[in-house]
């Protein structure tokens, strides 16, 4: 027995340091391989970001401070701010984003919590599937679908529209109703995918934490308020940033409604539409670029609030 122990101790003394050195080497090699694969995965995105994001933004910045190739300082910005169409368009976009973000964050988070709380598996899966279906009909096709829904002469919900005093398409898509209409369209097409994402975030919460809350006597509302919502903050912030970016680019919906209603919805309803008119109706690319830079600055400032308040880039 003593001889065996002596042999084991000698083997440990001889091979132990070698094994201890081998483990860090394996970990380092694994990290290098993971880093290499990570670089390969992001290289394609980086190239596309440079080609269709960074370079166009820098070119728009150049155009916004020049006119016919000559540096003009802030003249293009003062000109668009003095345009009688700019502030109404900015107000339309601001009201729409306010409606859109509040309804999206509140309703999506609430529905995700409800679906996650459903213990019957097929009911929960069916609910997620039903929420996700409208997301398959996005862009101009969803606006065309809603155009028929909003026209009382052909809409399957014509009785409901006439019941609230909307007996014609022109009255339905009046300027005062558009923020709500665009919010409903955006929610209908985008909320389903966010509900699925939030459901995944809820699944990532440690089961032991949830079990501890249950043992402590927390009910569903207390668990959601004190545990689930704080642990979903980063995901909610991410949803806010992405939805804000989409909201500032309001263009397709008012453009199609403007054509369908023959001008009832103005062609310059949103800032993106106004930038389009500057570029392709007035041949003023410097003014169009100035509007784009203003939109970019507003989106970056508001996104920063979501990022820092939600601690989006902080590690747990």
PDB file of C-alpha atoms in Angstrom:
ATOM      1  CA  UNK A   1       0.000   0.000   0.000  1.00  0.00           C
ATOM      2  CA  UNK A   2       2.789   2.312   0.948  1.00  0.00           C
ATOM      3  CA  UNK A   3       4.597   1.469  -2.279  1.00  0.00           C
ATOM      4  CA  UNK A   4       1.482   2.212  -4.380  1.00  0.00           C
ATOM      5  CA  UNK A   5       1.017   5.569  -2.685  1.00  0.00           C
ATOM      6  CA  UNK A   6       4.633   6.411  -3.314  1.00  0.00           C
ATOM      7  CA  UNK A   7       4.212   5.607  -7.028  1.00  0.00           C
ATOM      8  CA  UNK A   8       1.031   7.772  -7.281  1.00  0.00           C
ATOM      9  CA  UNK A   9       2.693  10.665  -5.534  1.00  0.00           C
ATOM     10  CA  UNK A  10       5.679  10.402  -7.826  1.00  0.00           C
ATOM     11  CA  UNK A  11       3.396  10.313 -10.892  1.00  0.00           C
ATOM     12  CA  UNK A  12       1.463  13.329  -9.655  1.00  0.00           C
ATOM     13  CA  UNK A  13       4.655  15.197  -8.969  1.00  0.00           C
ATOM     14  CA  UNK A  14       5.923  14.393 -12.451  1.00  0.00           C
ATOM     15  CA  UNK A  15       2.719  14.904 -14.554  1.00  0.00           C
ATOM     16  CA  UNK A  16       0.703  17.336 -12.426  1.00  0.00           C
ATOM     17  CA  UNK A  17       2.397  20.550 -13.579  1.00  0.00           C
ATOM     18  CA  UNK A  18       2.343  19.280 -17.160  1.00  0.00           C
ATOM     19  CA  UNK A  19      -1.445  18.703 -16.946  1.00  0.00           C
ATOM     20  CA  UNK A  20      -1.941  22.055 -15.274  1.00  0.00           C
ATOM     21  CA  UNK A  21       0.002  23.666 -18.124  1.00  0.00           C
ATOM     22  CA  UNK A  22      -1.981  21.709 -20.741  1.00  0.00           C
ATOM     23  CA  UNK A  23      -5.396  22.917 -19.532  1.00  0.00           C
ATOM     24  CA  UNK A  24      -4.656  26.648 -19.986  1.00  0.00           C
ATOM     25  CA  UNK A  25      -3.157  25.916 -23.406  1.00  0.00           C
ATOM     26  CA  UNK A  26      -6.350  24.096 -24.458  1.00  0.00           C
ATOM     27  CA  UNK A  27      -8.508  26.931 -23.184  1.00  0.00           C
ATOM     28  CA  UNK A  28      -6.379  29.501 -24.987  1.00  0.00           C
ATOM     29  CA  UNK A  29      -6.580  27.510 -28.219  1.00  0.00           C
ATOM     30  CA  UNK A  30     -10.370  27.189 -27.856  1.00  0.00           C
ATOM     31  CA  UNK A  31     -10.708  30.920 -27.274  1.00  0.00           C
ATOM     32  CA  UNK A  32      -8.605  31.656 -30.336  1.00  0.00           C
ATOM     33  CA  UNK A  33     -10.797  29.364 -32.455  1.00  0.00           C
ATOM     34  CA  UNK A  34     -13.975  30.974 -31.096  1.00  0.00           C
ATOM     35  CA  UNK A  35     -12.564  34.441 -31.752  1.00  0.00           C
ATOM     36  CA  UNK A  36     -11.623  33.446 -35.296  1.00  0.00           C
ATOM     37  CA  UNK A  37     -15.129  32.112 -36.026  1.00  0.00           C
ATOM     38  CA  UNK A  38     -16.620  35.225 -34.451  1.00  0.00           C
ATOM     39  CA  UNK A  39     -14.558  37.444 -36.736  1.00  0.00           C
ATOM     40  CA  UNK A  40     -15.668  35.412 -39.767  1.00  0.00           C
ATOM     41  CA  UNK A  41     -19.328  35.739 -38.770  1.00  0.00           C
ATOM     42  CA  UNK A  42     -19.198  39.512 -38.275  1.00  0.00           C
ATOM     43  CA  UNK A  43     -17.007  40.231 -41.311  1.00  0.00           C
ATOM     44  CA  UNK A  44     -19.934  39.993 -43.759  1.00  0.00           C
ATOM     45  CA  UNK A  45     -22.112  42.244 -41.615  1.00  0.00           C
ATOM     46  CA  UNK A  46     -19.258  44.714 -41.198  1.00  0.00           C
ATOM     47  CA  UNK A  47     -18.777  44.998 -44.959  1.00  0.00           C
ATOM     48  CA  UNK A  48     -22.516  45.556 -45.514  1.00  0.00           C
ATOM     49  CA  UNK A  49     -22.601  48.072 -42.650  1.00  0.00           C
ATOM     50  CA  UNK A  50     -19.750  50.018 -44.245  1.00  0.00           C
ATOM     51  CA  UNK A  51     -21.263  49.863 -47.748  1.00  0.00           C
ATOM     52  CA  UNK A  52     -24.898  50.674 -46.899  1.00  0.00           C
ATOM     53  CA  UNK A  53     -24.620  52.389 -43.496  1.00  0.00           C
ATOM     54  CA  UNK A  54     -21.406  54.211 -42.641  1.00  0.00           C
ATOM     55  CA  UNK A  55     -20.364  55.390 -46.121  1.00  0.00           C
ATOM     56  CA  UNK A  56     -23.855  56.708 -47.123  1.00  0.00           C
ATOM     57  CA  UNK A  57     -24.139  58.453 -43.727  1.00  0.00           C
ATOM     58  CA  UNK A  58     -20.761  60.146 -44.235  1.00  0.00           C
ATOM     59  CA  UNK A  59     -21.751  61.152 -47.775  1.00  0.00           C
ATOM     60  CA  UNK A  60     -25.045  62.591 -46.479  1.00  0.00           C
ATOM     61  CA  UNK A  61     -23.058  64.503 -43.839  1.00  0.00           C
ATOM     62  CA  UNK A  62     -20.837  65.921 -46.593  1.00  0.00           C
ATOM     63  CA  UNK A  63     -23.848  66.921 -48.721  1.00  0.00           C
ATOM     64  CA  UNK A  64     -25.603  68.558 -45.769  1.00  0.00           C
ATOM     65  CA  UNK A  65     -22.756  71.034 -45.306  1.00  0.00           C
ATOM     66  CA  UNK A  66     -22.140  71.742 -49.001  1.00  0.00           C
ATOM     67  CA  UNK A  67     -24.074  73.073 -51.971  1.00  0.00           C
ATOM     68  CA  UNK A  68     -22.908  72.377 -55.513  1.00  0.00           C
ATOM     69  CA  UNK A  69     -19.605  71.221 -54.022  1.00  0.00           C
ATOM     70  CA  UNK A  70     -18.985  74.442 -52.017  1.00  0.00           C
ATOM     71  CA  UNK A  71     -18.938  74.481 -48.207  1.00  0.00           C
ATOM     72  CA  UNK A  72     -21.947  76.456 -46.898  1.00  0.00           C
ATOM     73  CA  UNK A  73     -21.873  75.657 -43.164  1.00  0.00           C
ATOM     74  CA  UNK A  74     -25.338  75.323 -41.607  1.00  0.00           C
ATOM     75  CA  UNK A  75     -27.180  77.047 -44.470  1.00  0.00           C
ATOM     76  CA  UNK A  76     -28.915  73.844 -45.606  1.00  0.00           C
ATOM     77  CA  UNK A  77     -30.140  73.208 -42.060  1.00  0.00           C
ATOM     78  CA  UNK A  78     -31.482  76.741 -41.587  1.00  0.00           C
ATOM     79  CA  UNK A  79     -33.238  76.458 -44.952  1.00  0.00           C
ATOM     80  CA  UNK A  80     -35.069  73.221 -44.093  1.00  0.00           C
ATOM     81  CA  UNK A  81     -35.970  74.527 -40.610  1.00  0.00           C
ATOM     82  CA  UNK A  82     -37.521  77.598 -42.277  1.00  0.00           C
ATOM     83  CA  UNK A  83     -39.533  75.415 -44.687  1.00  0.00           C
ATOM     84  CA  UNK A  84     -43.232  75.603 -43.727  1.00  0.00           C
ATOM     85  CA  UNK A  85     -43.519  71.817 -44.286  1.00  0.00           C
ATOM     86  CA  UNK A  86     -40.720  70.770 -41.913  1.00  0.00           C
ATOM     87  CA  UNK A  87     -42.246  71.313 -38.454  1.00  0.00           C
ATOM     88  CA  UNK A  88     -45.666  69.777 -39.257  1.00  0.00           C
ATOM     89  CA  UNK A  89     -43.860  66.711 -40.659  1.00  0.00           C
ATOM     90  CA  UNK A  90     -41.622  66.554 -37.560  1.00  0.00           C
ATOM     91  CA  UNK A  91     -44.705  66.802 -35.321  1.00  0.00           C
ATOM     92  CA  UNK A  92     -46.457  63.986 -37.217  1.00  0.00           C
ATOM     93  CA  UNK A  93     -43.445  61.692 -36.786  1.00  0.00           C
ATOM     94  CA  UNK A  94     -43.019  62.611 -33.105  1.00  0.00           C
ATOM     95  CA  UNK A  95     -46.675  61.891 -32.270  1.00  0.00           C
ATOM     96  CA  UNK A  96     -46.568  58.610 -34.171  1.00  0.00           C
ATOM     97  CA  UNK A  97     -43.363  57.484 -32.401  1.00  0.00           C
ATOM     98  CA  UNK A  98     -44.865  58.401 -29.023  1.00  0.00           C
ATOM     99  CA  UNK A  99     -48.002  56.332 -29.671  1.00  0.00           C
ATOM    100  CA  UNK A 100     -46.028  53.505 -31.274  1.00  0.00           C
ATOM    101  CA  UNK A 101     -43.338  53.077 -28.612  1.00  0.00           C
ATOM    102  CA  UNK A 102     -45.668  53.299 -25.604  1.00  0.00           C
ATOM    103  CA  UNK A 103     -48.203  50.853 -27.041  1.00  0.00           C
ATOM    104  CA  UNK A 104     -45.493  48.483 -28.244  1.00  0.00           C
ATOM    105  CA  UNK A 105     -43.545  48.314 -24.977  1.00  0.00           C
ATOM    106  CA  UNK A 106     -46.589  48.035 -22.708  1.00  0.00           C
ATOM    107  CA  UNK A 107     -48.683  45.613 -24.763  1.00  0.00           C
ATOM    108  CA  UNK A 108     -45.833  43.397 -26.021  1.00  0.00           C
ATOM    109  CA  UNK A 109     -44.340  42.931 -22.556  1.00  0.00           C
ATOM    110  CA  UNK A 110     -47.771  42.255 -21.042  1.00  0.00           C
ATOM    111  CA  UNK A 111     -48.680  39.693 -23.736  1.00  0.00           C
ATOM    112  CA  UNK A 112     -45.266  37.989 -23.438  1.00  0.00           C
ATOM    113  CA  UNK A 113     -45.742  37.652 -19.671  1.00  0.00           C
ATOM    114  CA  UNK A 114     -49.249  36.237 -20.155  1.00  0.00           C
ATOM    115  CA  UNK A 115     -48.128  33.730 -22.797  1.00  0.00           C
ATOM    116  CA  UNK A 116     -45.152  32.699 -20.650  1.00  0.00           C
ATOM    117  CA  UNK A 117     -47.445  32.150 -17.679  1.00  0.00           C
ATOM    118  CA  UNK A 118     -49.616  29.705 -19.652  1.00  0.00           C
ATOM    119  CA  UNK A 119     -48.620  26.254 -18.445  1.00  0.00           C
ATOM    120  CA  UNK A 120     -50.441  24.280 -21.174  1.00  0.00           C
ATOM    121  CA  UNK A 121     -47.736  23.857 -23.768  1.00  0.00           C
ATOM    122  CA  UNK A 122     -49.878  23.659 -26.934  1.00  0.00           C
ATOM    123  CA  UNK A 123     -51.924  26.683 -25.904  1.00  0.00           C
ATOM    124  CA  UNK A 124     -48.757  28.736 -25.350  1.00  0.00           C
ATOM    125  CA  UNK A 125     -47.243  27.582 -28.682  1.00  0.00           C
ATOM    126  CA  UNK A 126     -50.500  28.299 -30.551  1.00  0.00           C
ATOM    127  CA  UNK A 127     -50.700  31.794 -29.064  1.00  0.00           C
ATOM    128  CA  UNK A 128     -47.119  32.580 -30.130  1.00  0.00           C
ATOM    129  CA  UNK A 129     -47.827  31.275 -33.634  1.00  0.00           C
ATOM    130  CA  UNK A 130     -50.970  33.380 -33.975  1.00  0.00           C
ATOM    131  CA  UNK A 131     -49.151  36.492 -32.766  1.00  0.00           C
ATOM    132  CA  UNK A 132     -46.330  35.894 -35.246  1.00  0.00           C
ATOM    133  CA  UNK A 133     -48.481  35.343 -38.393  1.00  0.00           C
ATOM    134  CA  UNK A 134     -49.176  39.059 -39.155  1.00  0.00           C
ATOM    135  CA  UNK A 135     -45.409  39.671 -39.215  1.00  0.00           C
ATOM    136  CA  UNK A 136     -45.233  37.607 -42.412  1.00  0.00           C
ATOM    137  CA  UNK A 137     -47.243  40.338 -44.165  1.00  0.00           C
ATOM    138  CA  UNK A 138     -45.021  43.381 -43.868  1.00  0.00           C
ATOM    139  CA  UNK A 139     -44.246  46.556 -45.777  1.00  0.00           C
ATOM    140  CA  UNK A 140     -46.450  47.787 -48.617  1.00  0.00           C
ATOM    141  CA  UNK A 141     -48.579  44.614 -48.670  1.00  0.00           C
ATOM    142  CA  UNK A 142     -49.721  45.191 -45.087  1.00  0.00           C
ATOM    143  CA  UNK A 143     -50.655  48.789 -45.924  1.00  0.00           C
ATOM    144  CA  UNK A 144     -52.716  47.574 -48.912  1.00  0.00           C
ATOM    145  CA  UNK A 145     -54.497  45.096 -46.632  1.00  0.00           C
ATOM    146  CA  UNK A 146     -55.262  47.836 -44.124  1.00  0.00           C
ATOM    147  CA  UNK A 147     -56.410  50.127 -46.935  1.00  0.00           C
ATOM    148  CA  UNK A 148     -59.279  47.726 -47.598  1.00  0.00           C
ATOM    149  CA  UNK A 149     -59.975  47.349 -43.886  1.00  0.00           C
ATOM    150  CA  UNK A 150     -60.175  51.119 -43.435  1.00  0.00           C
ATOM    151  CA  UNK A 151     -62.485  51.737 -46.416  1.00  0.00           C
ATOM    152  CA  UNK A 152     -66.100  51.484 -45.143  1.00  0.00           C
ATOM    153  CA  UNK A 153     -67.394  50.663 -48.635  1.00  0.00           C
ATOM    154  CA  UNK A 154     -65.513  47.327 -48.801  1.00  0.00           C
ATOM    155  CA  UNK A 155     -64.276  46.684 -45.261  1.00  0.00           C
ATOM    156  CA  UNK A 156     -65.465  43.583 -43.355  1.00  0.00           C
ATOM    157  CA  UNK A 157     -65.610  45.825 -40.266  1.00  0.00           C
ATOM    158  CA  UNK A 158     -67.615  48.561 -42.011  1.00  0.00           C
ATOM    159  CA  UNK A 159     -70.280  48.416 -39.312  1.00  0.00           C
ATOM    160  CA  UNK A 160     -67.713  49.181 -36.630  1.00  0.00           C
ATOM    161  CA  UNK A 161     -66.238  52.059 -38.662  1.00  0.00           C
ATOM    162  CA  UNK A 162     -69.681  53.583 -39.318  1.00  0.00           C
ATOM    163  CA  UNK A 163     -70.541  53.101 -35.664  1.00  0.00           C
ATOM    164  CA  UNK A 164     -67.756  55.498 -34.664  1.00  0.00           C
ATOM    165  CA  UNK A 165     -68.666  58.002 -37.379  1.00  0.00           C
ATOM    166  CA  UNK A 166     -66.166  56.946 -40.068  1.00  0.00           C
ATOM    167  CA  UNK A 167     -68.450  56.458 -43.087  1.00  0.00           C
ATOM    168  CA  UNK A 168     -65.902  57.220 -45.828  1.00  0.00           C
ATOM    169  CA  UNK A 169     -62.238  56.410 -46.451  1.00  0.00           C
ATOM    170  CA  UNK A 170     -61.420  60.119 -46.566  1.00  0.00           C
ATOM    171  CA  UNK A 171     -62.887  60.648 -43.115  1.00  0.00           C
ATOM    172  CA  UNK A 172     -61.171  57.514 -41.762  1.00  0.00           C
ATOM    173  CA  UNK A 173     -57.692  58.600 -42.886  1.00  0.00           C
ATOM    174  CA  UNK A 174     -58.004  62.223 -41.815  1.00  0.00           C
ATOM    175  CA  UNK A 175     -54.797  63.797 -40.491  1.00  0.00           C
ATOM    176  CA  UNK A 176     -55.929  63.571 -36.855  1.00  0.00           C
ATOM    177  CA  UNK A 177     -56.516  59.815 -37.134  1.00  0.00           C
ATOM    178  CA  UNK A 178     -53.260  58.937 -38.902  1.00  0.00           C
ATOM    179  CA  UNK A 179     -50.971  58.535 -35.830  1.00  0.00           C
ATOM    180  CA  UNK A 180     -53.396  55.968 -34.410  1.00  0.00           C
ATOM    181  CA  UNK A 181     -53.838  54.236 -37.777  1.00  0.00           C
ATOM    182  CA  UNK A 182     -50.078  54.019 -38.384  1.00  0.00           C
ATOM    183  CA  UNK A 183     -49.576  52.767 -34.821  1.00  0.00           C
ATOM    184  CA  UNK A 184     -52.144  49.992 -35.356  1.00  0.00           C
ATOM    185  CA  UNK A 185     -50.552  48.984 -38.673  1.00  0.00           C
ATOM    186  CA  UNK A 186     -47.030  48.968 -37.189  1.00  0.00           C
ATOM    187  CA  UNK A 187     -48.192  47.068 -34.110  1.00  0.00           C
ATOM    188  CA  UNK A 188     -50.046  44.512 -36.221  1.00  0.00           C
ATOM    189  CA  UNK A 189     -46.993  43.767 -38.356  1.00  0.00           C
ATOM    190  CA  UNK A 190     -44.220  44.073 -35.756  1.00  0.00           C
ATOM    191  CA  UNK A 191     -45.542  43.095 -32.341  1.00  0.00           C
ATOM    192  CA  UNK A 192     -45.707  39.339 -32.983  1.00  0.00           C
ATOM    193  CA  UNK A 193     -41.990  38.891 -33.525  1.00  0.00           C
ATOM    194  CA  UNK A 194     -41.224  40.982 -30.420  1.00  0.00           C
ATOM    195  CA  UNK A 195     -43.589  38.849 -28.329  1.00  0.00           C
ATOM    196  CA  UNK A 196     -41.657  35.745 -29.417  1.00  0.00           C
ATOM    197  CA  UNK A 197     -38.333  37.457 -28.563  1.00  0.00           C
ATOM    198  CA  UNK A 198     -39.598  38.554 -25.141  1.00  0.00           C
ATOM    199  CA  UNK A 199     -40.889  35.027 -24.526  1.00  0.00           C
ATOM    200  CA  UNK A 200     -37.348  33.751 -25.196  1.00  0.00           C
ATOM    201  CA  UNK A 201     -35.946  36.339 -22.779  1.00  0.00           C
ATOM    202  CA  UNK A 202     -38.359  35.131 -20.090  1.00  0.00           C
ATOM    203  CA  UNK A 203     -37.216  31.550 -20.658  1.00  0.00           C
ATOM    204  CA  UNK A 204     -33.633  32.625 -19.930  1.00  0.00           C
ATOM    205  CA  UNK A 205     -34.490  33.618 -16.358  1.00  0.00           C
ATOM    206  CA  UNK A 206     -33.009  31.052 -13.974  1.00  0.00           C
ATOM    207  CA  UNK A 207     -35.645  28.518 -12.860  1.00  0.00           C
ATOM    208  CA  UNK A 208     -34.194  28.571  -9.332  1.00  0.00           C
ATOM    209  CA  UNK A 209     -34.941  32.300  -9.063  1.00  0.00           C
ATOM    210  CA  UNK A 210     -38.545  31.737 -10.121  1.00  0.00           C
ATOM    211  CA  UNK A 211     -38.863  28.798  -7.736  1.00  0.00           C
ATOM    212  CA  UNK A 212     -37.482  30.907  -4.872  1.00  0.00           C
ATOM    213  CA  UNK A 213     -40.072  33.599  -5.591  1.00  0.00           C
ATOM    214  CA  UNK A 214     -42.832  30.987  -5.571  1.00  0.00           C
ATOM    215  CA  UNK A 215     -41.631  29.542  -2.248  1.00  0.00           C
ATOM    216  CA  UNK A 216     -41.523  33.053  -0.764  1.00  0.00           C
ATOM    217  CA  UNK A 217     -45.202  33.412  -1.628  1.00  0.00           C
ATOM    218  CA  UNK A 218     -44.952  35.883  -4.522  1.00  0.00           C
ATOM    219  CA  UNK A 219     -47.991  35.852  -6.805  1.00  0.00           C
ATOM    220  CA  UNK A 220     -47.857  36.196 -10.595  1.00  0.00           C
ATOM    221  CA  UNK A 221     -48.049  40.009 -10.572  1.00  0.00           C
ATOM    222  CA  UNK A 222     -45.387  40.377  -7.871  1.00  0.00           C
ATOM    223  CA  UNK A 223     -43.104  37.934  -9.685  1.00  0.00           C
ATOM    224  CA  UNK A 224     -43.542  39.825 -12.954  1.00  0.00           C
ATOM    225  CA  UNK A 225     -42.978  43.255 -11.372  1.00  0.00           C
ATOM    226  CA  UNK A 226     -40.050  42.475  -9.056  1.00  0.00           C
ATOM    227  CA  UNK A 227     -38.220  39.688 -10.917  1.00  0.00           C
ATOM    228  CA  UNK A 228     -39.177  39.241 -14.559  1.00  0.00           C
ATOM    229  CA  UNK A 229     -39.406  42.891 -15.652  1.00  0.00           C
ATOM    230  CA  UNK A 230     -36.034  43.936 -14.096  1.00  0.00           C
ATOM    231  CA  UNK A 231     -34.367  40.940 -15.749  1.00  0.00           C
ATOM    232  CA  UNK A 232     -35.933  41.860 -19.113  1.00  0.00           C
ATOM    233  CA  UNK A 233     -34.699  45.457 -19.065  1.00  0.00           C
ATOM    234  CA  UNK A 234     -32.003  44.926 -21.675  1.00  0.00           C
ATOM    235  CA  UNK A 235     -34.409  43.224 -24.059  1.00  0.00           C
ATOM    236  CA  UNK A 236     -36.982  45.978 -23.618  1.00  0.00           C
ATOM    237  CA  UNK A 237     -34.267  48.563 -24.305  1.00  0.00           C
ATOM    238  CA  UNK A 238     -33.232  46.682 -27.426  1.00  0.00           C
ATOM    239  CA  UNK A 239     -36.838  46.628 -28.618  1.00  0.00           C
ATOM    240  CA  UNK A 240     -37.093  50.367 -27.960  1.00  0.00           C
ATOM    241  CA  UNK A 241     -33.955  51.145 -29.969  1.00  0.00           C
ATOM    242  CA  UNK A 242     -34.970  49.040 -32.975  1.00  0.00           C
ATOM    243  CA  UNK A 243     -38.572  50.294 -32.963  1.00  0.00           C
ATOM    244  CA  UNK A 244     -37.408  53.893 -32.646  1.00  0.00           C
ATOM    245  CA  UNK A 245     -35.156  53.453 -35.681  1.00  0.00           C
ATOM    246  CA  UNK A 246     -38.069  52.012 -37.656  1.00  0.00           C
ATOM    247  CA  UNK A 247     -40.464  54.718 -36.475  1.00  0.00           C
ATOM    248  CA  UNK A 248     -38.301  57.625 -37.614  1.00  0.00           C
ATOM    249  CA  UNK A 249     -38.259  56.111 -41.117  1.00  0.00           C
ATOM    250  CA  UNK A 250     -42.029  56.451 -41.587  1.00  0.00           C
ATOM    251  CA  UNK A 251     -42.519  56.569 -45.364  1.00  0.00           C
ATOM    252  CA  UNK A 252     -44.352  53.661 -47.029  1.00  0.00           C
ATOM    253  CA  UNK A 253     -47.612  53.921 -45.070  1.00  0.00           C
ATOM    254  CA  UNK A 254     -48.328  57.652 -45.659  1.00  0.00           C
ATOM    255  CA  UNK A 255     -47.014  57.388 -49.229  1.00  0.00           C
ATOM    256  CA  UNK A 256     -49.472  54.636 -50.202  1.00  0.00           C
ATOM    257  CA  UNK A 257     -52.370  56.257 -48.342  1.00  0.00           C
ATOM    258  CA  UNK A 258     -51.581  59.539 -50.093  1.00  0.00           C
ATOM    259  CA  UNK A 259     -51.805  57.865 -53.501  1.00  0.00           C
ATOM    260  CA  UNK A 260     -54.933  55.892 -52.561  1.00  0.00           C
ATOM    261  CA  UNK A 261     -56.785  58.939 -51.249  1.00  0.00           C
ATOM    262  CA  UNK A 262     -55.591  61.252 -54.043  1.00  0.00           C
ATOM    263  CA  UNK A 263     -53.867  63.701 -51.768  1.00  0.00           C
ATOM    264  CA  UNK A 264     -56.047  63.580 -48.646  1.00  0.00           C
ATOM    265  CA  UNK A 265     -52.908  62.373 -46.870  1.00  0.00           C
ATOM    266  CA  UNK A 266     -50.282  64.975 -47.873  1.00  0.00           C
ATOM    267  CA  UNK A 267     -47.164  63.948 -49.750  1.00  0.00           C
ATOM    268  CA  UNK A 268     -45.031  65.654 -47.091  1.00  0.00           C
ATOM    269  CA  UNK A 269     -46.688  64.012 -44.082  1.00  0.00           C
ATOM    270  CA  UNK A 270     -43.410  62.579 -42.667  1.00  0.00           C
ATOM    271  CA  UNK A 271     -39.819  63.805 -42.663  1.00  0.00           C
ATOM    272  CA  UNK A 272     -38.723  60.945 -44.902  1.00  0.00           C
ATOM    273  CA  UNK A 273     -41.370  61.957 -47.449  1.00  0.00           C
ATOM    274  CA  UNK A 274     -40.179  65.550 -47.249  1.00  0.00           C
ATOM    275  CA  UNK A 275     -36.575  64.421 -47.810  1.00  0.00           C
ATOM    276  CA  UNK A 276     -37.789  62.437 -50.838  1.00  0.00           C
ATOM    277  CA  UNK A 277     -39.524  65.528 -52.256  1.00  0.00           C
ATOM    278  CA  UNK A 278     -36.380  67.619 -51.724  1.00  0.00           C
ATOM    279  CA  UNK A 279     -34.238  65.074 -53.570  1.00  0.00           C
ATOM    280  CA  UNK A 280     -36.455  63.967 -56.456  1.00  0.00           C
ATOM    281  CA  UNK A 281     -39.041  66.761 -56.872  1.00  0.00           C
ATOM    282  CA  UNK A 282     -36.898  69.822 -56.123  1.00  0.00           C
ATOM    283  CA  UNK A 283     -33.543  68.284 -57.147  1.00  0.00           C
ATOM    284  CA  UNK A 284     -32.097  69.585 -53.855  1.00  0.00           C
ATOM    285  CA  UNK A 285     -29.953  66.744 -52.553  1.00  0.00           C
ATOM    286  CA  UNK A 286     -28.228  68.983 -49.999  1.00  0.00           C
ATOM    287  CA  UNK A 287     -31.547  69.827 -48.340  1.00  0.00           C
ATOM    288  CA  UNK A 288     -32.575  66.165 -48.438  1.00  0.00           C
ATOM    289  CA  UNK A 289     -29.251  65.189 -46.827  1.00  0.00           C
ATOM    290  CA  UNK A 290     -29.768  67.826 -44.110  1.00  0.00           C
ATOM    291  CA  UNK A 291     -33.156  66.302 -43.218  1.00  0.00           C
ATOM    292  CA  UNK A 292     -31.531  62.852 -43.115  1.00  0.00           C
ATOM    293  CA  UNK A 293     -28.823  64.068 -40.745  1.00  0.00           C
ATOM    294  CA  UNK A 294     -31.436  65.657 -38.467  1.00  0.00           C
ATOM    295  CA  UNK A 295     -33.342  62.351 -38.369  1.00  0.00           C
ATOM    296  CA  UNK A 296     -30.105  60.472 -37.664  1.00  0.00           C
ATOM    297  CA  UNK A 297     -29.189  62.823 -34.816  1.00  0.00           C
ATOM    298  CA  UNK A 298     -32.645  62.536 -33.217  1.00  0.00           C
ATOM    299  CA  UNK A 299     -32.584  58.730 -33.506  1.00  0.00           C
ATOM    300  CA  UNK A 300     -29.090  58.539 -31.966  1.00  0.00           C
ATOM    301  CA  UNK A 301     -30.009  60.818 -29.034  1.00  0.00           C
ATOM    302  CA  UNK A 302     -33.224  58.957 -28.216  1.00  0.00           C
ATOM    303  CA  UNK A 303     -31.514  55.565 -28.687  1.00  0.00           C
ATOM    304  CA  UNK A 304     -28.796  56.642 -26.237  1.00  0.00           C
ATOM    305  CA  UNK A 305     -31.474  57.143 -23.595  1.00  0.00           C
ATOM    306  CA  UNK A 306     -32.699  53.569 -24.086  1.00  0.00           C
ATOM    307  CA  UNK A 307     -29.132  52.216 -24.124  1.00  0.00           C
ATOM    308  CA  UNK A 308     -27.941  53.946 -20.959  1.00  0.00           C
ATOM    309  CA  UNK A 309     -31.177  53.675 -18.993  1.00  0.00           C
ATOM    310  CA  UNK A 310     -31.504  50.015 -19.927  1.00  0.00           C
ATOM    311  CA  UNK A 311     -27.768  49.309 -19.399  1.00  0.00           C
ATOM    312  CA  UNK A 312     -27.860  47.558 -22.750  1.00  0.00           C
ATOM    313  CA  UNK A 313     -24.109  47.051 -23.123  1.00  0.00           C
ATOM    314  CA  UNK A 314     -23.312  46.217 -19.508  1.00  0.00           C
ATOM    315  CA  UNK A 315     -22.401  42.611 -18.704  1.00  0.00           C
ATOM    316  CA  UNK A 316     -24.296  40.784 -15.965  1.00  0.00           C
TER     317      UNK A 316
END
